[in-house]
Short mmCIF file of C-alpha atoms and ligand atoms in Angstrom, two decimals:
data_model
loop_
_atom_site.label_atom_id
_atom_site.label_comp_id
_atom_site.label_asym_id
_atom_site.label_seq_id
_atom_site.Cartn_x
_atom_site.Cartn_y
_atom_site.Cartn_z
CA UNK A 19 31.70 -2.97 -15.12
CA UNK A 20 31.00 0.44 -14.28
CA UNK A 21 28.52 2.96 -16.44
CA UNK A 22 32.33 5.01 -16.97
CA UNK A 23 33.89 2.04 -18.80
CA UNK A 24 30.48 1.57 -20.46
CA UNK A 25 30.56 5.19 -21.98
CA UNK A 26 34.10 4.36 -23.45
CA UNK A 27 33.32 0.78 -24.87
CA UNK A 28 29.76 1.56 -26.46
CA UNK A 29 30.96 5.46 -27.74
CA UNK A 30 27.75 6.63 -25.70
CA UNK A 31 27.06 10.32 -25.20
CA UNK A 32 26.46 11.29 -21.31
CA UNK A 33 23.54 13.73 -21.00
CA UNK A 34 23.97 13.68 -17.39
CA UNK A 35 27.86 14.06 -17.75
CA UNK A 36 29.38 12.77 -14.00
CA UNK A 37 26.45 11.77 -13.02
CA UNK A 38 26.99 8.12 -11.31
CA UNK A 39 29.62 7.28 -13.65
CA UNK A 40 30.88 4.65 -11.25
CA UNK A 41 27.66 3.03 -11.04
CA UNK A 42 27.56 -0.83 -11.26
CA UNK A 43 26.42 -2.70 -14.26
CA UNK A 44 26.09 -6.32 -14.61
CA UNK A 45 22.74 -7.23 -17.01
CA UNK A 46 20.92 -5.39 -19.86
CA UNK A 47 17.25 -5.20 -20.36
CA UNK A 48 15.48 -3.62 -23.27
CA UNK A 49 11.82 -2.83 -23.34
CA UNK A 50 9.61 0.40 -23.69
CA UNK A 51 6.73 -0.30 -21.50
CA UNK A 52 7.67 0.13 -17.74
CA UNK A 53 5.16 -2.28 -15.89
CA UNK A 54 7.59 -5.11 -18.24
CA UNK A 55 10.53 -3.18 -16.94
CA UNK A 56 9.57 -3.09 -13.34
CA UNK A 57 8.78 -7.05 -13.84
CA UNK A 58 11.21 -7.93 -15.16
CA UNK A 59 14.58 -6.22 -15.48
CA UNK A 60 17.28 -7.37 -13.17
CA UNK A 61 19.23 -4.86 -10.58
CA UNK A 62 21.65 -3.27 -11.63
CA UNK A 63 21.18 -2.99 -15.06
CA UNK A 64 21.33 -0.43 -17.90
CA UNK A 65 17.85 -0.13 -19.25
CA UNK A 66 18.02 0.59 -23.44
CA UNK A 67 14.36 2.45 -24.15
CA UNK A 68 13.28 5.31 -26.21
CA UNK A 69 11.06 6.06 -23.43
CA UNK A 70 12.16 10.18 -22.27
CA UNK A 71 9.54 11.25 -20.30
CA UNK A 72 10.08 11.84 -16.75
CA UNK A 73 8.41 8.56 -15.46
CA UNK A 74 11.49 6.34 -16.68
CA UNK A 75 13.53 7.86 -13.86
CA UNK A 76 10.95 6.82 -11.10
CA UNK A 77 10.92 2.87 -12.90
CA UNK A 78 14.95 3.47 -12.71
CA UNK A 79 15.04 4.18 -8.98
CA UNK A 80 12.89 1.47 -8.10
CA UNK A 81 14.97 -1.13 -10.06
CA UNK A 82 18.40 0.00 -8.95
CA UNK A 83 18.86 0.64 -12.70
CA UNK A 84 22.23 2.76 -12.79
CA UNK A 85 22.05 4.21 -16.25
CA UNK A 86 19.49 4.37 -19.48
CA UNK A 87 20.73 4.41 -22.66
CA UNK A 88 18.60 6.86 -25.48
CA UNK A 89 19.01 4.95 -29.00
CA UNK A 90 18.94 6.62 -32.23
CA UNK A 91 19.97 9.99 -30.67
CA UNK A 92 16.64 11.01 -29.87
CA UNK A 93 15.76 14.33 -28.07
CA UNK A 94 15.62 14.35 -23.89
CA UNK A 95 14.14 17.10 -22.41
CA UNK A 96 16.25 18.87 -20.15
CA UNK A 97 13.79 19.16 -16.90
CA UNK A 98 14.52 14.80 -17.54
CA UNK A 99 18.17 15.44 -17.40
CA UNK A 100 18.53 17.86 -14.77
CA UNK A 101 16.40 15.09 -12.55
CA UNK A 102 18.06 12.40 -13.65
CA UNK A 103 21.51 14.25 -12.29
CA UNK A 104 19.52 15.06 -9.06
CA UNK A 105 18.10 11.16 -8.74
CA UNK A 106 22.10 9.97 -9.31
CA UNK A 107 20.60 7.74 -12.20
CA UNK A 108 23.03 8.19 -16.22
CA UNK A 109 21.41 9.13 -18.94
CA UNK A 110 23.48 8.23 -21.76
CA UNK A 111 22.66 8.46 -25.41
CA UNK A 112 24.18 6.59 -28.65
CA UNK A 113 23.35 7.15 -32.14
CA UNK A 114 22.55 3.76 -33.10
CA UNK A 115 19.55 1.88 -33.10
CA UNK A 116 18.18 -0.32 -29.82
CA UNK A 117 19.19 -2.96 -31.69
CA UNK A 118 22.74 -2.33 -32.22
CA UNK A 119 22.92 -0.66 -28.67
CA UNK A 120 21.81 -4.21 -27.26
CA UNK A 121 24.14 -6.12 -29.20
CA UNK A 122 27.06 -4.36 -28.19
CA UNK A 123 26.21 -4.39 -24.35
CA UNK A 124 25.28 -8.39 -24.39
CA UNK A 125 28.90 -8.96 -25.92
CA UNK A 126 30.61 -6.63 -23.50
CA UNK A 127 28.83 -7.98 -20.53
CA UNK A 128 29.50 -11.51 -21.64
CA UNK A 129 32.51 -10.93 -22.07
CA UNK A 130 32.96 -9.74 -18.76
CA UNK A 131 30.93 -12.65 -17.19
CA UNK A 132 33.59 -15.24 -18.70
CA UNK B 16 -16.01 -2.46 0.48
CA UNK B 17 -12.91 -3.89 2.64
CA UNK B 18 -12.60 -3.35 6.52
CA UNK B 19 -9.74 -0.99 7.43
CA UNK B 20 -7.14 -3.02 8.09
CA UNK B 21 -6.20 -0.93 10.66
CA UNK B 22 -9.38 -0.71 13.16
CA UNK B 23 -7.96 -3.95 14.96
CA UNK B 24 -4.79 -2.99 15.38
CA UNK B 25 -3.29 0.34 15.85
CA UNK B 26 -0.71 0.82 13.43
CA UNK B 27 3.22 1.50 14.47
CA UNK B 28 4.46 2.89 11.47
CA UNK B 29 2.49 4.86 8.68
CA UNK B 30 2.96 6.52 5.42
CA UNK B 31 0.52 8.85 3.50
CA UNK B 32 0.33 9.72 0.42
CA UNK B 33 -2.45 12.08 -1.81
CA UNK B 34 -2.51 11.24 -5.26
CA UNK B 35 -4.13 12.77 -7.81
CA UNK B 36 -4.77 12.50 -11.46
CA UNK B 37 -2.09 13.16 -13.94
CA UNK B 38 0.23 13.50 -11.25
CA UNK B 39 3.08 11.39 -12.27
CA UNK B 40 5.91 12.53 -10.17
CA UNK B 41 3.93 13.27 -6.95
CA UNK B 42 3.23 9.27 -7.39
CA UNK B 43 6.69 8.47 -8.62
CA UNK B 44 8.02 9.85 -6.12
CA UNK B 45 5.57 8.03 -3.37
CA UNK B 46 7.15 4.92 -4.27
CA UNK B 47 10.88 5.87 -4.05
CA UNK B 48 9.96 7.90 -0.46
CA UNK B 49 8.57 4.29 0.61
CA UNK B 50 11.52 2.28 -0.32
CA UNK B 51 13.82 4.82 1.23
CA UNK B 52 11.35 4.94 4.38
CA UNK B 53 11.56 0.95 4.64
CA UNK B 54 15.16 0.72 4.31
CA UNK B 55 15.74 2.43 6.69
CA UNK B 56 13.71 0.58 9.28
CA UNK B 57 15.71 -2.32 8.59
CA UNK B 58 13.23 -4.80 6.57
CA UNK B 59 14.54 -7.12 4.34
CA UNK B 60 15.25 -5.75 0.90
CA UNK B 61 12.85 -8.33 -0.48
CA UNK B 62 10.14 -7.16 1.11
CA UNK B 63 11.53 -3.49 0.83
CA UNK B 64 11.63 -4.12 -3.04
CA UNK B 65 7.92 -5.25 -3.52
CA UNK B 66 6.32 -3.12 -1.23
CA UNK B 67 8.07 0.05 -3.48
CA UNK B 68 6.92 -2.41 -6.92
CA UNK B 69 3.21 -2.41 -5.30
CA UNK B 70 3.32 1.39 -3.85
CA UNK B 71 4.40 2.58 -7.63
CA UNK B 72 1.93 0.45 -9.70
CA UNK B 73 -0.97 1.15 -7.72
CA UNK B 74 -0.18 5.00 -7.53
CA UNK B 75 0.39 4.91 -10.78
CA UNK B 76 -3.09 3.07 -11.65
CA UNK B 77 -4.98 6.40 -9.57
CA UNK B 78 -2.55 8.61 -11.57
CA UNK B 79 -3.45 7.07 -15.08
CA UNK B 80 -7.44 5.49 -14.22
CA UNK B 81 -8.93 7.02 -11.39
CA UNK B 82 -9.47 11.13 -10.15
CA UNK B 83 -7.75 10.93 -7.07
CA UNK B 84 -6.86 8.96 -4.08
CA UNK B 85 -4.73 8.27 -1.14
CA UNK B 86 -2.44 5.74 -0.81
CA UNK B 87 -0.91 4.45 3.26
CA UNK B 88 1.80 2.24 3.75
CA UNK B 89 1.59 0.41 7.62
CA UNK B 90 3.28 -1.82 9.38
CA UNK B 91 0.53 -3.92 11.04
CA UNK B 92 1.68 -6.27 13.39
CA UNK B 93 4.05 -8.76 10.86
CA UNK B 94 3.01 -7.30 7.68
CA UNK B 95 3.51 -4.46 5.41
CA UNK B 96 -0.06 -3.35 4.71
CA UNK B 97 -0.80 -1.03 1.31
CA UNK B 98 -3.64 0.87 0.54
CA UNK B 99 -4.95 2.40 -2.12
CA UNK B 100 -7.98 4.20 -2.33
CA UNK B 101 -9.57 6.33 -5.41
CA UNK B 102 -12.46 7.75 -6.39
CA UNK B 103 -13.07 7.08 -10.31
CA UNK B 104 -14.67 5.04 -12.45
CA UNK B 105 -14.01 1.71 -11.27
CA UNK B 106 -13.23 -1.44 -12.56
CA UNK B 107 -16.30 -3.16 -13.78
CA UNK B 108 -14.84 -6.46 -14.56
CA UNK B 109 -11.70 -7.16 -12.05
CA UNK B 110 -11.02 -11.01 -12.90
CA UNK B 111 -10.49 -9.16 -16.46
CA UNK B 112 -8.47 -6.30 -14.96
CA UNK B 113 -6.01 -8.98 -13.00
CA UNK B 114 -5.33 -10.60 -16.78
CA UNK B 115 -1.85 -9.93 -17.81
CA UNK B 116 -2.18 -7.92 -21.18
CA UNK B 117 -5.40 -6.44 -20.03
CA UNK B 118 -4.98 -2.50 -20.14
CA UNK B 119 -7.69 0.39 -21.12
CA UNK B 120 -5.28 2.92 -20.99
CA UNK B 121 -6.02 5.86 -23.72
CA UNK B 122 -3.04 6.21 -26.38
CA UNK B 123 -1.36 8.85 -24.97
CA UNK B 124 -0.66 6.98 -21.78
CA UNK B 125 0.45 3.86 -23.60
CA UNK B 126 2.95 6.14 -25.63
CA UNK B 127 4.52 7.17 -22.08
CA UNK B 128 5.39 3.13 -21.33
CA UNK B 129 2.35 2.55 -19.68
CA UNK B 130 -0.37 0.20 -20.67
CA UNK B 131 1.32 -3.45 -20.64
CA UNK B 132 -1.86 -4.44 -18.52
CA UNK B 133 0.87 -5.79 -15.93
CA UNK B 134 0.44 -3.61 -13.31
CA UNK B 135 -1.65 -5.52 -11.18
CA UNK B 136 -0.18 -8.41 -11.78
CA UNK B 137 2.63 -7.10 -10.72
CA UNK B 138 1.05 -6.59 -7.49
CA UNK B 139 -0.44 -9.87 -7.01
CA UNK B 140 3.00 -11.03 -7.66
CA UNK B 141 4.65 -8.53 -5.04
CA UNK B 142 2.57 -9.31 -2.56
CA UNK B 143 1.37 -12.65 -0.04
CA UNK B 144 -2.36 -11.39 -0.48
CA UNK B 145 -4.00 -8.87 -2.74
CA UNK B 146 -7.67 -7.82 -2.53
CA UNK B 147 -9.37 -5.51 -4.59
CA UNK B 148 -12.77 -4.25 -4.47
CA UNK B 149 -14.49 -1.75 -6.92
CA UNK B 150 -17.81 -0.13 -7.76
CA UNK B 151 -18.45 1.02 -11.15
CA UNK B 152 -18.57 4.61 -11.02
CA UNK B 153 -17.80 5.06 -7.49
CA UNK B 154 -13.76 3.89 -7.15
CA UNK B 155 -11.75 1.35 -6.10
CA UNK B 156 -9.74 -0.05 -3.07
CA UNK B 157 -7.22 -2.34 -3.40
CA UNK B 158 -4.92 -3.65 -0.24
CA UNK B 159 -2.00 -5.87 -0.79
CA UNK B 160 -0.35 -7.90 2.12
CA UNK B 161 3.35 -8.62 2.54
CA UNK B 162 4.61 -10.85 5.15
CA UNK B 163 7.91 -9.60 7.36
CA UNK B 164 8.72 -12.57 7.63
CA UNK B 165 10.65 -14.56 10.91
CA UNK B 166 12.80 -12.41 12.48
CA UNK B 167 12.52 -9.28 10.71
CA UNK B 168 9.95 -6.84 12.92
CA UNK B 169 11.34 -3.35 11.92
CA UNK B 170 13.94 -2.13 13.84
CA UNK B 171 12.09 0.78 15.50
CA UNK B 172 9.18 -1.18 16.31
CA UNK B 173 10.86 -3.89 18.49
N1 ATP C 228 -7.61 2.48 -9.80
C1 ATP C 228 -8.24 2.10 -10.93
N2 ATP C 228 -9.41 2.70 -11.31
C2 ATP C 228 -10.05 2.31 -12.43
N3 ATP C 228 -9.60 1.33 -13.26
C3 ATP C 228 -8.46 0.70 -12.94
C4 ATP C 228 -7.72 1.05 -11.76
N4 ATP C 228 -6.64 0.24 -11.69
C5 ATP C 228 -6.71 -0.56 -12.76
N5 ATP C 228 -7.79 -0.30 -13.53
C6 ATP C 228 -8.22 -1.02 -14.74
O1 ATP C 228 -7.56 -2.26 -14.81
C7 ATP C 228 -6.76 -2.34 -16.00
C8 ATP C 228 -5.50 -3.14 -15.73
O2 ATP C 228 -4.66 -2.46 -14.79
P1 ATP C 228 -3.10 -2.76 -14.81
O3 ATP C 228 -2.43 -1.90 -13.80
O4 ATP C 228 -2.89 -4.23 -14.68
O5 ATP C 228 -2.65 -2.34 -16.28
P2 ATP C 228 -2.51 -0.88 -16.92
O6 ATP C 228 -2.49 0.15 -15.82
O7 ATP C 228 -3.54 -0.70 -17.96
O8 ATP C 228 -1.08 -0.98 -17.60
P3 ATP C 228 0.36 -1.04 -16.84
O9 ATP C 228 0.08 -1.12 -15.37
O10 ATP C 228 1.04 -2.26 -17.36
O11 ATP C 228 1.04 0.23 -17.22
C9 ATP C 228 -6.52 -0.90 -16.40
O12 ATP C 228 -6.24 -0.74 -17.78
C10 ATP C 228 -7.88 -0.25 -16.02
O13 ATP C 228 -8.86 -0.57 -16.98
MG1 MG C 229 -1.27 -0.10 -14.16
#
């Protein structure tokens, strides 16, 4: 699916508004420390963290992760957002928790699969 | 400390990078110019993908542990070469330093994401060989190796 029908089915806020809304997304990964991330999360992925400083972006371009998701509608500094819109990666943000966030995506996404 | 890999062999393609402490983006960024750089000279996106994973970690590892250093990507003959050199404190123990888990990042730095003590493993996984060499107060080198593989010599190197 792309991050646009993501947005819709999760009710997540864009920070980065257009910002590669038709990107790709076909697995999930959750985790807040990036050396796990860079391991271990698979391409194309949305990566849930409450990571915001300006070192998730870098992890995100290495991965071919197309958008992160911001839980619990924590703060992100706009210097983050502006370079997120200039690095083509979404920064989207939802007011639940990681947990709930994750939950959602694995159903939509398996959904999808079948 | 480690040979230059490059005094046998003059090198045909060559990236340079100062990093220095604290300097997250500047190493950030060395990683994503590297992948970009490699893509576009054709090599596989396998090797492409852990030559970027290696580039990051071990910029990252000056950034967060060392003072400063200079990292080079080459293309040697078949192999994507990376180098890393810092001056710093060191890594006493580097069997202990390889462990996954193993991390002496301060707090602040582990708050950022950083810290998992997976960063050289990481590397060792990236890479076909992975050498490091360190004296305690002094700095570090570390040099990871990654195969082209058959039929893959770079484009522009042909
Ligand atoms: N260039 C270096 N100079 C001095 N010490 C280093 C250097 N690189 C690694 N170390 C030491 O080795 C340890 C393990 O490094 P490693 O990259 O595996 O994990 P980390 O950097 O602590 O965490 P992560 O990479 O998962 O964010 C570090 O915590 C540090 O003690
Ligand atoms: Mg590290």
């Amino acid at each position: 699916m792309t991050v646009k029908e993501l947005l819709g089915t999760l009710d997540l806020e864009p920070l980065t508004e257009d910002t590669n809304l038709e990107g790709q997304i076909e697995a999930g990964y959750v985790s807040d420390l990036l050396s796990d991330v860079i391991a271990n999360a698979p391409e194309n992925s949305v990566w849930i963290t409450v990571q915001r400083h300006i070192n998730i972006l870098g992890v995100a371009k290495l991965k071919n992760i197309a958008a992160i998701v911001t839980p619990r509608s924590l703060a992100v500094e706009l210097a983050v957002i502006e370079k997120a819109k200039a690095e083509g990666i979404a920064l989207l943000r939802s007011d639940r928790s990681a947990f709930e966030v994750a939950g959602r995506l694995y159903g939509v996404l398996m959904k999808e699969a079948r | 400390m480690i040979e230059p890999c490059v005094s046998s062999a003059e090198p045909r393609f060559q990236l340079d990078y100062p990093i220095n402490e604290s300097d997250f983006l500047a190493a950030g960024e060395s990683a994503s110019k590297t992948k970009k750089a490699l893509q576009q000279l054709g090599l596989k996106p396998e090797v492409v993908k852990n030559s970027a994973i290696i580039v990051y970690e071990a910029a990252m590892n000056i950034v967060i542990h060392a003072t400063s250093g200079r990292l080079k990507v080459i293309i040697v003959r078949d192999e994507v070469v990376i180098r890393a050199e810092d001056t710093g404190p060191g890594i006493p123990d580097i069997e202990l330093a390889m462990q996954e888990g193993y991390s002496t990042a301060p707090h602040e730095i582990r708050e950022m994401g950083f810290g998992a003590g997976m960063g050289l493993a990481n590397m060792k996984h990236c890479s076909d060989e992975l050498i490091v060499e360190s004296e305690p107060g002094v700095g570090t080198i570390l040099e990871a190796r990654i195969h082209l593989g058959q039929k893959e010599s770079p484009r522009e190197i042909r």
